[in-house]
Amino acid sequence: MTRPYLALGLAGPHLIELTASRSLLARWDALPLAFSVLGIDRVDGSAPAATTLASSAVGATLAGATRHGRFFVTATPQRDHPYNIARRVASLAHLSRGRSGLLIGVRDAYAPAGPEEAPAWGGAGLGGGTALDAQTAFDAARAVRALEQSWPYDTIVGNRETGVLVEAHRIVHVDLANRFSIAGPLNAPEPATGASVIAWYAATPADLAPTAEHDPIELVLGAAGTVPVLPLGQEPPPGPWAGLVLRAGLEQSVDALLDTAERWLAEGLVAPVAAGGSLRAALRLPAPAPLAATARAAFPVPQPHVPPSHPSGRHP
Amino acid sequence: MTNKRSGHVLLGINVLVLGYLPAAWKTPLLEKDAFINPDYWANLGRAAERGTLDALFLADGPLLGNPAHDANPIRLEPTVNWGQVAAATSHVGLVATASSTFNDPFELAERVLSWDHQTGGRAAVNVVTTRGVPAARNFGLPDIPQRDDRYERASEFVDVVRALWASAATGQEVHHHGAFFDIEGRLRVPPSRQGQPVIFQAGGSPQGRALAGRVAEGVFAAELTKDQAIAHYKMVKGLARDHGRSPDDIKILPGLLLSLGSTEEEARRRCDEIHDAGPASYSIGWLSQAIGYDASTLELDAPFPEEVLGPLKNSQTFLGSIGFRESIVTQIRKTRPTVREYLQQTRYTGSGHAGFVGTPEQLADHIEDWFHAGAIDGFNLQPDRLIDGLDVIVDELVPILRKRGLYRHAYETQTLREHFRASAPTAAL
């Protein structure tokens, strides 16, 4: 039987503990894990812990301070907008060289409730907002995926002869109109490693994401998915799991979590996933389908620019 | 010079991705996708720390301008971008621009305080209200709110963010019910090592300056002339005093567009070469949005017509920066250039932000002059091309300023707020 891969689930206090310690970061970076979830308690229905950090801030630290470890940041549309989420997701993917992904959640355990009539994004006070439910989170995930794809990486040509840096006519609007209305494009290119992996959390079948054409959800964590979450202290369960997320409790330390992960890997209870490389490659996920060829171009075809050879003839 | 100030200036770098000139990407020193390469960004941070610089600054907006010939419109998200740089640095301050219009204050407060924690207290947020329809359409709005509404919102936004930052230290819930936001909650992020992240403000409109006087601790100003800069310095410090604050609590750092060379001629040649390597339509396009008038319809060899220089017909709907427009119109009225002459001159003198083309020695003279004249607390330097321009600042300008007693030889403070406090007190007002 194929052994499952190992992933780690970090709650709020663990994010602080991990990033404050160079030795913990080095141990984490050296482990052949599939990934770690940064702030799983933000989206798994837990009560908020006494302390936490914004997931993307931790991701940025890991992007700069480590070289191999892969991670999912967590975000929800409760007090966040998909355009802003997509910006952070794409930026993290660039700066971590593809080691990052997004675990999209329905509710944010650490955020105060928004207005009753529009609890998702309505707290931003812009007159918009929508329902706080799985459909909104799903539509946010669809927006993040489309936005990341709106500016293909291979449009960056840097042609010094023609003066064209980016083939901007191949950048497209996303023109989304579901729970969110978003024109796009995103203001950063698609990561060189492709659009970021997007995951979902489902403890029960009732928590599963809606399904639709162009489903952006590529991985489901939790008992209703393919990668269950296991409390630290239990041994790996038998079963046809693709992977396991080992999650430390609030009273347990990152040090203890890494001890167990190191032991399980040493004893062959879980399968190592070679350190380094993109999250998508580590999970052996295919590249998502590109945006429809009918998408509206955001910019005209760039005109070549040849610098003047005679300064006196130059246009100012 | 009378009334010489003691202490040192503040030096920041406005990192306009690859540099402020559109053709900065064309140098063979850069890979074609340097702007998304983590090593490019980490190296900028390390270079800044070699020069013991105070801060790195990133502009931002939730929209994409046309990147066909220019890396400037490309925007990695600043808190993430600087978070990665923070891991490669230990002292330099990091300023992230954020929109008060297109963020939820709770999410932004939590994210900025988290990022500040990760930097060890080196974070600042530059609050802007964001202009332009393309940004609005990324958030389901047909257009942006009018200027007064944006600034009223910005004012309440900053109050909510600061209250939430305070809640991280006290553990007390925030109960805020205002015109724009209702928040019942608190942050669970560890409190900031610098008390709270530093707040910057960059707008030059009356509403922007009023906000700065009330809450900002750093102002990224746009000044073309020393006299204008002195007047605005006194005005904004005075506004701070009107709000019961010390003038030392708010630091004024105008932008300064730079081309440096070992001789003045070499600097001009560099400036010309990088200008000429980019499309001419960029300068016309920039001027058009800055003055709120289609400059491509103007006769290039005639002076600017009066209708272009008059008061704005509607400042509420004007999409440019009022501060930039004011400084540009003042400059044009002063010398009455033709449009062609203006565009040519502003290569060397700047437009909106002041420009400087010359040697590091001459730049040190300029900084010293404006500092002692009471026009600045420091400058936010904007090199034409960072990959080789930043090293000149760090390795040539900074040593001159150190010799003159205008800059520190090593970091003596840790957080950005401490860097600010360790700089020279306010000039005589």
mmCIF file of N, CA and C in Angstrom, chain B residues 28 71 76 78 89-90 137 150 170 176 186 198 213-214 217 219 247 254 259 288 316 341 362-363 365 371 374 383 427:
data_model
loop_
_atom_site.group_PDB
_atom_site.id
_atom_site.type_symbol
_atom_site.label_atom_id
_atom_site.label_comp_id
_atom_site.label_asym_id
_atom_site.label_seq_id
_atom_site.Cartn_x
_atom_site.Cartn_y
_atom_site.Cartn_z
ATOM 1 N N PRO B 28 21.531 45.330 -19.298
ATOM 2 C CA PRO B 28 21.930 43.915 -19.239
ATOM 3 C C PRO B 28 22.244 43.446 -17.822
ATOM 4 N N ALA B 71 8.398 48.451 -16.161
ATOM 5 C CA ALA B 71 8.119 47.557 -15.030
ATOM 6 C C ALA B 71 7.404 48.263 -13.883
ATOM 7 N N LEU B 76 4.022 43.681 -6.812
ATOM 8 C CA LEU B 76 3.891 42.628 -5.812
ATOM 9 C C LEU B 76 3.245 43.272 -4.590
ATOM 10 N N PRO B 78 2.798 44.783 -1.207
ATOM 11 C CA PRO B 78 3.938 45.298 -0.435
ATOM 12 C C PRO B 78 4.210 44.621 0.907
ATOM 13 N N THR B 89 17.186 41.032 6.021
ATOM 14 C CA THR B 89 17.735 42.266 6.600
ATOM 15 C C THR B 89 17.440 42.296 8.097
ATOM 16 N N SER B 90 17.998 43.294 8.771
ATOM 17 C CA SER B 90 17.792 43.345 10.223
ATOM 18 C C SER B 90 17.492 44.739 10.759
ATOM 19 N N ARG B 137 -13.151 48.996 -10.412
ATOM 20 C CA ARG B 137 -13.788 47.865 -11.113
ATOM 21 C C ARG B 137 -13.211 46.519 -10.692
ATOM 22 N N ARG B 150 -13.406 59.921 0.098
ATOM 23 C CA ARG B 150 -12.257 59.025 0.277
ATOM 24 C C ARG B 150 -11.441 59.435 1.499
ATOM 25 N N THR B 170 -3.334 45.867 24.724
ATOM 26 C CA THR B 170 -4.146 45.930 25.948
ATOM 27 C C THR B 170 -5.021 44.697 26.130
ATOM 28 N N HIS B 176 -16.140 50.102 17.855
ATOM 29 C CA HIS B 176 -16.154 51.262 16.958
ATOM 30 C C HIS B 176 -17.406 51.222 16.092
ATOM 31 N N ARG B 186 -10.981 42.532 18.589
ATOM 32 C CA ARG B 186 -9.612 42.915 18.908
ATOM 33 C C ARG B 186 -8.642 42.058 18.113
ATOM 34 N N VAL B 198 4.596 52.486 12.119
ATOM 35 C CA VAL B 198 4.622 53.915 11.770
ATOM 36 C C VAL B 198 3.591 54.169 10.663
ATOM 37 N N GLY B 213 -1.383 65.943 9.355
ATOM 38 C CA GLY B 213 -1.173 66.714 10.583
ATOM 39 C C GLY B 213 -1.767 66.028 11.798
ATOM 40 N N ARG B 214 -2.853 65.311 11.589
ATOM 41 C CA ARG B 214 -3.518 64.657 12.714
ATOM 42 C C ARG B 214 -2.853 63.344 13.092
ATOM 43 N N GLU B 217 3.087 60.028 10.854
ATOM 44 C CA GLU B 217 4.403 60.156 11.513
ATOM 45 C C GLU B 217 5.508 60.317 10.488
ATOM 46 N N VAL B 219 5.747 61.842 6.261
ATOM 47 C CA VAL B 219 5.051 62.382 5.089
ATOM 48 C C VAL B 219 5.977 62.247 3.891
ATOM 49 N N PRO B 247 5.992 68.806 16.784
ATOM 50 C CA PRO B 247 6.432 68.786 15.377
ATOM 51 C C PRO B 247 7.451 67.677 15.106
ATOM 52 N N PRO B 254 10.411 64.615 1.272
ATOM 53 C CA PRO B 254 9.988 64.721 -0.127
ATOM 54 C C PRO B 254 10.709 63.696 -0.996
ATOM 55 N N SER B 259 19.475 61.035 -10.990
ATOM 56 C CA SER B 259 20.449 60.411 -11.888
ATOM 57 C C SER B 259 21.814 60.897 -11.412
ATOM 58 N N SER B 288 -0.089 64.458 -18.822
ATOM 59 C CA SER B 288 -1.548 64.561 -19.019
ATOM 60 C C SER B 288 -2.305 64.182 -17.749
ATOM 61 N N GLN B 316 -12.927 67.248 -7.017
ATOM 62 C CA GLN B 316 -13.492 65.994 -6.502
ATOM 63 C C GLN B 316 -13.310 64.851 -7.499
ATOM 64 N N GLU B 341 10.099 72.478 -24.141
ATOM 65 C CA GLU B 341 11.147 72.865 -23.177
ATOM 66 C C GLU B 341 10.851 72.279 -21.792
ATOM 67 N N GLN B 362 27.526 66.862 -5.234
ATOM 68 C CA GLN B 362 26.507 67.895 -5.446
ATOM 69 C C GLN B 362 25.192 67.517 -4.758
ATOM 70 N N LEU B 363 24.855 66.225 -4.785
ATOM 71 C CA LEU B 363 23.627 65.782 -4.113
ATOM 72 C C LEU B 363 23.751 65.986 -2.606
ATOM 73 N N ASP B 365 25.446 68.292 -1.211
ATOM 74 C CA ASP B 365 25.258 69.744 -1.021
ATOM 75 C C ASP B 365 23.770 70.086 -0.999
ATOM 76 N N PHE B 371 18.147 70.698 4.114
ATOM 77 C CA PHE B 371 18.040 70.306 5.533
ATOM 78 C C PHE B 371 18.215 71.529 6.434
ATOM 79 N N GLY B 374 15.494 74.159 6.544
ATOM 80 C CA GLY B 374 14.215 73.828 7.181
ATOM 81 C C GLY B 374 13.152 73.419 6.177
ATOM 82 N N PRO B 383 15.998 56.609 -7.357
ATOM 83 C CA PRO B 383 16.987 56.453 -8.425
ATOM 84 C C PRO B 383 16.332 56.124 -9.774
ATOM 85 N N ALA B 427 13.332 71.601 12.274
ATOM 86 C CA ALA B 427 13.945 72.910 12.042
ATOM 87 C C ALA B 427 13.088 73.994 12.692
#
